[in-house]
Amino acid sequence: MMVRPAEFLCATSPGTIPRGKHDRGGASVAADRHTWTIQLLDIQPEDRLLEVGCGHGVAVSLACERLDGGHILAIDRSEKMIALARRRNQQWIDAGRASFQAAESATACLGSGRFDKIFAINVAAFWRFPAPELAAVRPALVPGGALYIVHQPPAPGKERASTEALRGLLPARGYRIHAIPTADLEPAPAVCVVAVPDDSLPAHELDETVGT
C-alpha cells in the first residue's frame, strides 16, 4: 500500500453527510468526521487496519463496508465502549472483517499483526507529551503504511494546537509528516495529520524528551 499525496492536499466539504450523533434508540451514528476519515483512508478491499480509540465502533462499521478479504482491529481502553462497539459490529465480527480489544494502545496485544493504515479520531494521547502511542504503533505499520491522526475540536481554532504539537512530536518519534488535509465541518473544522515512518532515522536517534 502506498500513500498517494494528491488525495490529501485540498480541503474537503462535508456536503450532505449526516451530522447526527445518535439515533432514536441512543446508538451512536456516523458524524462528519467519521465519514471524512474513512474517505481519507482510501480503504482497499484487502487492507489491514488498526483503529486506536474506537469508541462505539462507528468508524469500524464504515470501514468494514469497504473491506473484502481485509480486516480491522479496533482497540479502546474502555471495556464499556468495546462492548458497545462489538454489539454494533456483530455482523462484521461474524464475517471475519472486524475484531475488538479493550486495551491502551501503548500496551495492546497486537501480536505479529502489521497494518497498512492506523488511525485515531479525537484521541488526544497522540499529541499530548509524551505521546507513547506514537512509538507503540510505529512498528505495527507495514512498509509504505501510514498513520492518520484526526482531530475535530468542539470549537473552531483549537485544532491548530494539536497540529503544532504533532509537528514537533512526530519527527522525534520516527515519523515524517506526509500531508495535513483539513475539512470544513460542523461545529468546527477537522484536521488530519498523515504521517509515515521515517526509516532514515535509526531507532537509537529517536528523541524521547521532545516537549520537555
mmCIF file with all atom_site columns, N, CA, C and O in Angstrom, residues 154-198:
data_model
loop_
_atom_site.group_PDB
_atom_site.id
_atom_site.type_symbol
_atom_site.label_atom_id
_atom_site.label_alt_id
_atom_site.label_comp_id
_atom_site.label_asym_id
_atom_site.label_entity_id
_atom_site.label_seq_id
_atom_site.pdbx_PDB_ins_code
_atom_site.Cartn_x
_atom_site.Cartn_y
_atom_site.Cartn_z
_atom_site.occupancy
_atom_site.B_iso_or_equiv
_atom_site.pdbx_formal_charge
_atom_site.auth_seq_id
_atom_site.auth_comp_id
_atom_site.auth_asym_id
_atom_site.auth_atom_id
_atom_site.pdbx_PDB_model_num
ATOM 1   N N  . PRO A 1 154 ? -14.313 20.740 19.780 1.00 0.00 ? 154 PRO A N  1
ATOM 2   C CA . PRO A 1 154 ? -15.700 21.183 19.930 1.00 0.00 ? 154 PRO A CA 1
ATOM 3   C C  . PRO A 1 154 ? -15.933 22.618 19.465 1.00 0.00 ? 154 PRO A C  1
ATOM 4   O O  . PRO A 1 154 ? -17.070 23.009 19.218 1.00 0.00 ? 154 PRO A O  1
ATOM 5   N N  . ALA A 1 155 ? -14.856 23.409 19.347 1.00 0.00 ? 155 ALA A N  1
ATOM 6   C CA . ALA A 1 155 ? -14.992 24.799 18.909 1.00 0.00 ? 155 ALA A CA 1
ATOM 7   C C  . ALA A 1 155 ? -13.895 25.122 17.902 1.00 0.00 ? 155 ALA A C  1
ATOM 8   O O  . ALA A 1 155 ? -12.797 24.553 17.972 1.00 0.00 ? 155 ALA A O  1
ATOM 9   N N  . PRO A 1 156 ? -14.147 26.010 16.954 1.00 0.00 ? 156 PRO A N  1
ATOM 10  C CA . PRO A 1 156 ? -13.148 26.353 15.935 1.00 0.00 ? 156 PRO A CA 1
ATOM 11  C C  . PRO A 1 156 ? -11.868 26.921 16.547 1.00 0.00 ? 156 PRO A C  1
ATOM 12  O O  . PRO A 1 156 ? -11.900 27.594 17.578 1.00 0.00 ? 156 PRO A O  1
ATOM 13  N N  . GLY A 1 157 ? -10.740 26.625 15.889 1.00 0.00 ? 157 GLY A N  1
ATOM 14  C CA . GLY A 1 157 ? -9.457  27.194 16.279 1.00 0.00 ? 157 GLY A CA 1
ATOM 15  C C  . GLY A 1 157 ? -8.575  26.282 17.089 1.00 0.00 ? 157 GLY A C  1
ATOM 16  O O  . GLY A 1 157 ? -7.348  26.349 16.995 1.00 0.00 ? 157 GLY A O  1
ATOM 17  N N  . LYS A 1 158 ? -9.174  25.385 17.862 1.00 0.00 ? 158 LYS A N  1
ATOM 18  C CA . LYS A 1 158 ? -8.371  24.551 18.747 1.00 0.00 ? 158 LYS A CA 1
ATOM 19  C C  . LYS A 1 158 ? -7.638  23.437 18.014 1.00 0.00 ? 158 LYS A C  1
ATOM 20  O O  . LYS A 1 158 ? -6.722  22.820 18.568 1.00 0.00 ? 158 LYS A O  1
ATOM 21  N N  . GLU A 1 159 ? -8.023  23.152 16.773 1.00 0.00 ? 159 GLU A N  1
ATOM 22  C CA . GLU A 1 159 ? -7.345  22.100 16.015 1.00 0.00 ? 159 GLU A CA 1
ATOM 23  C C  . GLU A 1 159 ? -5.906  22.483 15.692 1.00 0.00 ? 159 GLU A C  1
ATOM 24  O O  . GLU A 1 159 ? -5.054  21.617 15.455 1.00 0.00 ? 159 GLU A O  1
ATOM 25  N N  . ARG A 1 160 ? -5.598  23.778 15.702 1.00 0.00 ? 160 ARG A N  1
ATOM 26  C CA . ARG A 1 160 ? -4.243  24.215 15.374 1.00 0.00 ? 160 ARG A CA 1
ATOM 27  C C  . ARG A 1 160 ? -3.234  23.772 16.429 1.00 0.00 ? 160 ARG A C  1
ATOM 28  O O  . ARG A 1 160 ? -2.079  23.477 16.124 1.00 0.00 ? 160 ARG A O  1
ATOM 29  N N  . ALA A 1 161 ? -3.671  23.726 17.683 1.00 0.00 ? 161 ALA A N  1
ATOM 30  C CA . ALA A 1 161 ? -2.766  23.344 18.765 1.00 0.00 ? 161 ALA A CA 1
ATOM 31  C C  . ALA A 1 161 ? -2.308  21.898 18.619 1.00 0.00 ? 161 ALA A C  1
ATOM 32  O O  . ALA A 1 161 ? -1.128  21.587 18.810 1.00 0.00 ? 161 ALA A O  1
ATOM 33  N N  . SER A 1 162 ? -3.221  20.998 18.276 1.00 0.00 ? 162 SER A N  1
ATOM 34  C CA . SER A 1 162 ? -2.838  19.596 18.113 1.00 0.00 ? 162 SER A CA 1
ATOM 35  C C  . SER A 1 162 ? -1.905  19.424 16.921 1.00 0.00 ? 162 SER A C  1
ATOM 36  O O  . SER A 1 162 ? -0.948  18.648 16.970 1.00 0.00 ? 162 SER A O  1
ATOM 37  N N  . THR A 1 163 ? -2.173  20.163 15.856 1.00 0.00 ? 163 THR A N  1
ATOM 38  C CA . THR A 1 163 ? -1.322  20.065 14.669 1.00 0.00 ? 163 THR A CA 1
ATOM 39  C C  . THR A 1 163 ? 0.094   20.522 14.978 1.00 0.00 ? 163 THR A C  1
ATOM 40  O O  . THR A 1 163 ? 1.080   19.862 14.588 1.00 0.00 ? 163 THR A O  1
ATOM 41  N N  . GLU A 1 164 ? 0.231   21.636 15.683 1.00 0.00 ? 164 GLU A N  1
ATOM 42  C CA . GLU A 1 164 ? 1.556   22.138 16.013 1.00 0.00 ? 164 GLU A CA 1
ATOM 43  C C  . GLU A 1 164 ? 2.290   21.189 16.955 1.00 0.00 ? 164 GLU A C  1
ATOM 44  O O  . GLU A 1 164 ? 3.502   20.989 16.840 1.00 0.00 ? 164 GLU A O  1
ATOM 45  N N  . ALA A 1 165 ? 1.560   20.591 17.884 1.00 0.00 ? 165 ALA A N  1
ATOM 46  C CA . ALA A 1 165 ? 2.190   19.619 18.781 1.00 0.00 ? 165 ALA A CA 1
ATOM 47  C C  . ALA A 1 165 ? 2.727   18.427 17.994 1.00 0.00 ? 165 ALA A C  1
ATOM 48  O O  . ALA A 1 165 ? 3.840   17.946 18.245 1.00 0.00 ? 165 ALA A O  1
ATOM 49  N N  . LEU A 1 166 ? 1.946   17.959 17.029 1.00 0.00 ? 166 LEU A N  1
ATOM 50  C CA . LEU A 1 166 ? 2.380   16.815 16.230 1.00 0.00 ? 166 LEU A CA 1
ATOM 51  C C  . LEU A 1 166 ? 3.560   17.160 15.341 1.00 0.00 ? 166 LEU A C  1
ATOM 52  O O  . LEU A 1 166 ? 4.398   16.292 15.040 1.00 0.00 ? 166 LEU A O  1
ATOM 53  N N  . ARG A 1 167 ? 3.667   18.391 14.910 1.00 0.00 ? 167 ARG A N  1
ATOM 54  C CA . ARG A 1 167 ? 4.824   18.801 14.107 1.00 0.00 ? 167 ARG A CA 1
ATOM 55  C C  . ARG A 1 167 ? 6.125   18.591 14.879 1.00 0.00 ? 167 ARG A C  1
ATOM 56  O O  . ARG A 1 167 ? 7.162   18.298 14.293 1.00 0.00 ? 167 ARG A O  1
ATOM 57  N N  . GLY A 1 168 ? 6.059   18.739 16.190 1.00 0.00 ? 168 GLY A N  1
ATOM 58  C CA . GLY A 1 168 ? 7.240   18.508 16.998 1.00 0.00 ? 168 GLY A CA 1
ATOM 59  C C  . GLY A 1 168 ? 7.413   17.061 17.414 1.00 0.00 ? 168 GLY A C  1
ATOM 60  O O  . GLY A 1 168 ? 8.534   16.535 17.422 1.00 0.00 ? 168 GLY A O  1
ATOM 61  N N  . LEU A 1 169 ? 6.311   16.403 17.751 1.00 0.00 ? 169 LEU A N  1
ATOM 62  C CA . LEU A 1 169 ? 6.381   15.040 18.263 1.00 0.00 ? 169 LEU A CA 1
ATOM 63  C C  . LEU A 1 169 ? 6.705   13.998 17.198 1.00 0.00 ? 169 LEU A C  1
ATOM 64  O O  . LEU A 1 169 ? 7.490   13.073 17.436 1.00 0.00 ? 169 LEU A O  1
ATOM 65  N N  . LEU A 1 170 ? 6.098   14.102 16.043 1.00 0.00 ? 170 LEU A N  1
ATOM 66  C CA . LEU A 1 170 ? 6.229   13.039 15.032 1.00 0.00 ? 170 LEU A CA 1
ATOM 67  C C  . LEU A 1 170 ? 7.667   12.814 14.579 1.00 0.00 ? 170 LEU A C  1
ATOM 68  O O  . LEU A 1 170 ? 8.135   11.660 14.552 1.00 0.00 ? 170 LEU A O  1
ATOM 69  N N  . PRO A 1 171 ? 8.413   13.846 14.195 1.00 0.00 ? 171 PRO A N  1
ATOM 70  C CA . PRO A 1 171 ? 9.798   13.594 13.781 1.00 0.00 ? 171 PRO A CA 1
ATOM 71  C C  . PRO A 1 171 ? 10.642  12.968 14.888 1.00 0.00 ? 171 PRO A C  1
ATOM 72  O O  . PRO A 1 171 ? 11.512  12.138 14.624 1.00 0.00 ? 171 PRO A O  1
ATOM 73  N N  . ALA A 1 172 ? 10.363  13.347 16.126 1.00 0.00 ? 172 ALA A N  1
ATOM 74  C CA . ALA A 1 172 ? 11.119  12.801 17.246 1.00 0.00 ? 172 ALA A CA 1
ATOM 75  C C  . ALA A 1 172 ? 10.734  11.367 17.567 1.00 0.00 ? 172 ALA A C  1
ATOM 76  O O  . ALA A 1 172 ? 11.461  10.677 18.289 1.00 0.00 ? 172 ALA A O  1
ATOM 77  N N  . ARG A 1 173 ? 9.602   10.927 17.058 1.00 0.00 ? 173 ARG A N  1
ATOM 78  C CA . ARG A 1 173 ? 9.154   9.560  17.296 1.00 0.00 ? 173 ARG A CA 1
ATOM 79  C C  . ARG A 1 173 ? 9.351   8.670  16.063 1.00 0.00 ? 173 ARG A C  1
ATOM 80  O O  . ARG A 1 173 ? 8.822   7.570  15.997 1.00 0.00 ? 173 ARG A O  1
ATOM 81  N N  . GLY A 1 174 ? 10.106  9.171  15.092 1.00 0.00 ? 174 GLY A N  1
ATOM 82  C CA . GLY A 1 174 ? 10.455  8.331  13.954 1.00 0.00 ? 174 GLY A CA 1
ATOM 83  C C  . GLY A 1 174 ? 9.516   8.408  12.776 1.00 0.00 ? 174 GLY A C  1
ATOM 84  O O  . GLY A 1 174 ? 9.449   7.476  11.974 1.00 0.00 ? 174 GLY A O  1
ATOM 85  N N  . TYR A 1 175 ? 8.784   9.516  12.649 1.00 0.00 ? 175 TYR A N  1
ATOM 86  C CA . TYR A 1 175 ? 7.874   9.700  11.521 1.00 0.00 ? 175 TYR A CA 1
ATOM 87  C C  . TYR A 1 175 ? 8.264   10.955 10.746 1.00 0.00 ? 175 TYR A C  1
ATOM 88  O O  . TYR A 1 175 ? 8.921   11.860 11.277 1.00 0.00 ? 175 TYR A O  1
ATOM 89  N N  . ARG A 1 176 ? 7.784   11.016 9.523  1.00 0.00 ? 176 ARG A N  1
ATOM 90  C CA . ARG A 1 176 ? 7.791   12.281 8.796  1.00 0.00 ? 176 ARG A CA 1
ATOM 91  C C  . ARG A 1 176 ? 6.351   12.573 8.370  1.00 0.00 ? 176 ARG A C  1
ATOM 92  O O  . ARG A 1 176 ? 5.573   11.668 8.067  1.00 0.00 ? 176 ARG A O  1
ATOM 93  N N  . ILE A 1 177 ? 6.006   13.831 8.391  1.00 0.00 ? 177 ILE A N  1
ATOM 94  C CA . ILE A 1 177 ? 4.643   14.235 8.037  1.00 0.00 ? 177 ILE A CA 1
ATOM 95  C C  . ILE A 1 177 ? 4.466   14.191 6.528  1.00 0.00 ? 177 ILE A C  1
ATOM 96  O O  . ILE A 1 177 ? 5.257   14.772 5.777  1.00 0.00 ? 177 ILE A O  1
ATOM 97  N N  . HIS A 1 178 ? 3.458   13.491 6.079  1.00 0.00 ? 178 HIS A N  1
ATOM 98  C CA . HIS A 1 178 ? 3.184   13.311 4.656  1.00 0.00 ? 178 HIS A CA 1
ATOM 99  C C  . HIS A 1 178 ? 2.235   14.371 4.129  1.00 0.00 ? 178 HIS A C  1
ATOM 100 O O  . HIS A 1 178 ? 2.411   14.890 3.028  1.00 0.00 ? 178 HIS A O  1
ATOM 101 N N  . ALA A 1 179 ? 1.205   14.694 4.892  1.00 0.00 ? 179 ALA A N  1
ATOM 102 C CA . ALA A 1 179 ? 0.221   15.688 4.466  1.00 0.00 ? 179 ALA A CA 1
ATOM 103 C C  . ALA A 1 179 ? -0.634  16.069 5.660  1.00 0.00 ? 179 ALA A C  1
ATOM 104 O O  . ALA A 1 179 ? -0.713  15.343 6.659  1.00 0.00 ? 179 ALA A O  1
ATOM 105 N N  . ILE A 1 180 ? -1.300  17.240 5.560  1.00 0.00 ? 180 ILE A N  1
ATOM 106 C CA . ILE A 1 180 ? -2.195  17.700 6.619  1.00 0.00 ? 180 ILE A CA 1
ATOM 107 C C  . ILE A 1 180 ? -3.474  18.219 5.961  1.00 0.00 ? 180 ILE A C  1
ATOM 108 O O  . ILE A 1 180 ? -3.666  19.435 5.803  1.00 0.00 ? 180 ILE A O  1
ATOM 109 N N  . PRO A 1 181 ? -4.362  17.324 5.565  1.00 0.00 ? 181 PRO A N  1
ATOM 110 C CA . PRO A 1 181 ? -5.635  17.762 4.982  1.00 0.00 ? 181 PRO A CA 1
ATOM 111 C C  . PRO A 1 181 ? -6.568  18.316 6.045  1.00 0.00 ? 181 PRO A C  1
ATOM 112 O O  . PRO A 1 181 ? -6.478  17.962 7.222  1.00 0.00 ? 181 PRO A O  1
ATOM 113 N N  . THR A 1 182 ? -7.478  19.189 5.629  1.00 0.00 ? 182 THR A N  1
ATOM 114 C CA . THR A 1 182 ? -8.473  19.751 6.533  1.00 0.00 ? 182 THR A CA 1
ATOM 115 C C  . THR A 1 182 ? -9.854  19.613 5.912  1.00 0.00 ? 182 THR A C  1
ATOM 116 O O  . THR A 1 182 ? -9.992  19.409 4.706  1.00 0.00 ? 182 THR A O  1
ATOM 117 N N  . ALA A 1 183 ? -10.870 19.740 6.746  1.00 0.00 ? 183 ALA A N  1
ATOM 118 C CA . ALA A 1 183 ? -12.252 19.670 6.260  1.00 0.00 ? 183 ALA A CA 1
ATOM 119 C C  . ALA A 1 183 ? -13.087 20.714 6.988  1.00 0.00 ? 183 ALA A C  1
ATOM 120 O O  . ALA A 1 183 ? -12.956 20.896 8.197  1.00 0.00 ? 183 ALA A O  1
ATOM 121 N N  . ASP A 1 184 ? -13.947 21.390 6.261  1.00 0.00 ? 184 ASP A N  1
ATOM 122 C CA . ASP A 1 184 ? -14.821 22.415 6.821  1.00 0.00 ? 184 ASP A CA 1
ATOM 123 C C  . ASP A 1 184 ? -16.098 21.750 7.330  1.00 0.00 ? 184 ASP A C  1
ATOM 124 O O  . ASP A 1 184 ? -17.103 21.678 6.634  1.00 0.00 ? 184 ASP A O  1
ATOM 125 N N  . LEU A 1 185 ? -16.023 21.250 8.559  1.00 0.00 ? 185 LEU A N  1
ATOM 126 C CA . LEU A 1 185 ? -17.143 20.522 9.155  1.00 0.00 ? 185 LEU A CA 1
ATOM 127 C C  . LEU A 1 185 ? -17.795 21.358 10.247 1.00 0.00 ? 185 LEU A C  1
ATOM 128 O O  . LEU A 1 185 ? -17.303 22.415 10.629 1.00 0.00 ? 185 LEU A O  1
ATOM 129 N N  . GLU A 1 186 ? -18.909 20.872 10.759 1.00 0.00 ? 186 GLU A N  1
ATOM 130 C CA . GLU A 1 186 ? -19.597 21.489 11.899 1.00 0.00 ? 186 GLU A CA 1
ATOM 131 C C  . GLU A 1 186 ? -19.476 20.561 13.104 1.00 0.00 ? 186 GLU A C  1
ATOM 132 O O  . GLU A 1 186 ? -19.489 19.343 12.947 1.00 0.00 ? 186 GLU A O  1
ATOM 133 N N  . PRO A 1 187 ? -19.293 21.099 14.311 1.00 0.00 ? 187 PRO A N  1
ATOM 134 C CA . PRO A 1 187 ? -19.308 22.516 14.678 1.00 0.00 ? 187 PRO A CA 1
ATOM 135 C C  . PRO A 1 187 ? -17.964 23.208 14.531 1.00 0.00 ? 187 PRO A C  1
ATOM 136 O O  . PRO A 1 187 ? -17.852 24.400 14.826 1.00 0.00 ? 187 PRO A O  1
ATOM 137 N N  . ALA A 1 188 ? -16.939 22.479 14.094 1.00 0.00 ? 188 ALA A N  1
ATOM 138 C CA . ALA A 1 188 ? -15.611 23.056 13.950 1.00 0.00 ? 188 ALA A CA 1
ATOM 139 C C  . ALA A 1 188 ? -14.866 22.324 12.844 1.00 0.00 ? 188 ALA A C  1
ATOM 140 O O  . ALA A 1 188 ? -15.180 21.166 12.529 1.00 0.00 ? 188 ALA A O  1
ATOM 141 N N  . PRO A 1 189 ? -13.886 22.968 12.243 1.00 0.00 ? 189 PRO A N  1
ATOM 142 C CA . PRO A 1 189 ? -13.092 22.290 11.217 1.00 0.00 ? 189 PRO A CA 1
ATOM 143 C C  . PRO A 1 189 ? -12.376 21.072 11.790 1.00 0.00 ? 189 PRO A C  1
ATOM 144 O O  . PRO A 1 189 ? -12.098 20.996 12.990 1.00 0.00 ? 189 PRO A O  1
ATOM 145 N N  . ALA A 1 190 ? -12.073 20.122 10.917 1.00 0.00 ? 190 ALA A N  1
ATOM 146 C CA . ALA A 1 190 ? -11.314 18.940 11.302 1.00 0.00 ? 190 ALA A CA 1
ATOM 147 C C  . ALA A 1 190 ? -9.995  18.945 10.554 1.00 0.00 ? 190 ALA A C  1
ATOM 148 O O  . ALA A 1 190 ? -9.885  19.467 9.441  1.00 0.00 ? 190 ALA A O  1
ATOM 149 N N  . VAL A 1 191 ? -8.991  18.357 11.179 1.00 0.00 ? 191 VAL A N  1
ATOM 150 C CA . VAL A 1 191 ? -7.675  18.251 10.551 1.00 0.00 ? 191 VAL A CA 1
ATOM 151 C C  . VAL A 1 191 ? -7.188  16.820 10.708 1.00 0.00 ? 191 VAL A C  1
ATOM 152 O O  . VAL A 1 191 ? -7.501  16.151 11.693 1.00 0.00 ? 191 VAL A O  1
ATOM 153 N N  . CYS A 1 192 ? -6.447  16.350 9.732  1.00 0.00 ? 192 CYS A N  1
ATOM 154 C CA . CYS A 1 192 ? -5.849  15.014 9.808  1.00 0.00 ? 192 CYS A CA 1
ATOM 155 C C  . CYS A 1 192 ? -4.368  15.130 9.500  1.00 0.00 ? 192 CYS A C  1
ATOM 156 O O  . CYS A 1 192 ? -3.987  15.587 8.412  1.00 0.00 ? 192 CYS A O  1
ATOM 157 N N  . VAL A 1 193 ? -3.540  14.760 10.441 1.00 0.00 ? 193 VAL A N  1
ATOM 158 C CA . VAL A 1 193 ? -2.105  14.718 10.201 1.00 0.00 ? 193 VAL A CA 1
ATOM 159 C C  . VAL A 1 193 ? -1.752  13.309 9.745  1.00 0.00 ? 193 VAL A C  1
ATOM 160 O O  . VAL A 1 193 ? -1.945  12.340 10.478 1.00 0.00 ? 193 VAL A O  1
ATOM 161 N N  . VAL A 1 194 ? -1.297  13.197 8.506  1.00 0.00 ? 194 VAL A N  1
ATOM 162 C CA . VAL A 1 194 ? -0.924  11.907 7.926  1.00 0.00 ? 194 VAL A CA 1
ATOM 163 C C  . VAL A 1 194 ? 0.584   11.766 8.025  1.00 0.00 ? 194 VAL A C  1
ATOM 164 O O  . VAL A 1 194 ? 1.328   12.619 7.535  1.00 0.00 ? 194 VAL A O  1
ATOM 165 N N  . ALA A 1 195 ? 1.039   10.716 8.691  1.00 0.00 ? 195 ALA A N  1
ATOM 166 C CA . ALA A 1 195 ? 2.468   10.522 8.909  1.00 0.00 ? 195 ALA A CA 1
ATOM 167 C C  . ALA A 1 195 ? 2.890   9.129  8.464  1.00 0.00 ? 195 ALA A C  1
ATOM 168 O O  . ALA A 1 195 ? 2.104   8.178  8.521  1.00 0.00 ? 195 ALA A O  1
ATOM 169 N N  . VAL A 1 196 ? 4.137   9.025  8.024  1.00 0.00 ? 196 VAL A N  1
ATOM 170 C CA . VAL A 1 196 ? 4.700   7.743  7.613  1.00 0.00 ? 196 VAL A CA 1
ATOM 171 C C  . VAL A 1 196 ? 6.014   7.537  8.355  1.00 0.00 ? 196 VAL A C  1
ATOM 172 O O  . VAL A 1 196 ? 6.683   8.510  8.736  1.00 0.00 ? 196 VAL A O  1
ATOM 173 N N  . PRO A 1 197 ? 6.403   6.289  8.606  1.00 0.00 ? 197 PRO A N  1
ATOM 174 C CA . PRO A 1 197 ? 7.672   6.050  9.298  1.00 0.00 ? 197 PRO A CA 1
ATOM 175 C C  . PRO A 1 197 ? 8.851   6.625  8.522  1.00 0.00 ? 197 PRO A C  1
ATOM 176 O O  . PRO A 1 197 ? 8.922   6.498  7.301  1.00 0.00 ? 197 PRO A O  1
ATOM 177 N N  . ASP A 1 198 ? 9.731   7.274  9.239  1.00 0.00 ? 198 ASP A N  1
ATOM 178 C CA . ASP A 1 198 ? 10.954  7.801  8.639  1.00 0.00 ? 198 ASP A CA 1
ATOM 179 C C  . ASP A 1 198 ? 12.058  6.784  8.856  1.00 0.00 ? 198 ASP A C  1
ATOM 180 O O  . ASP A 1 198 ? 12.747  6.796  9.876  1.00 0.00 ? 198 ASP A O  1
#
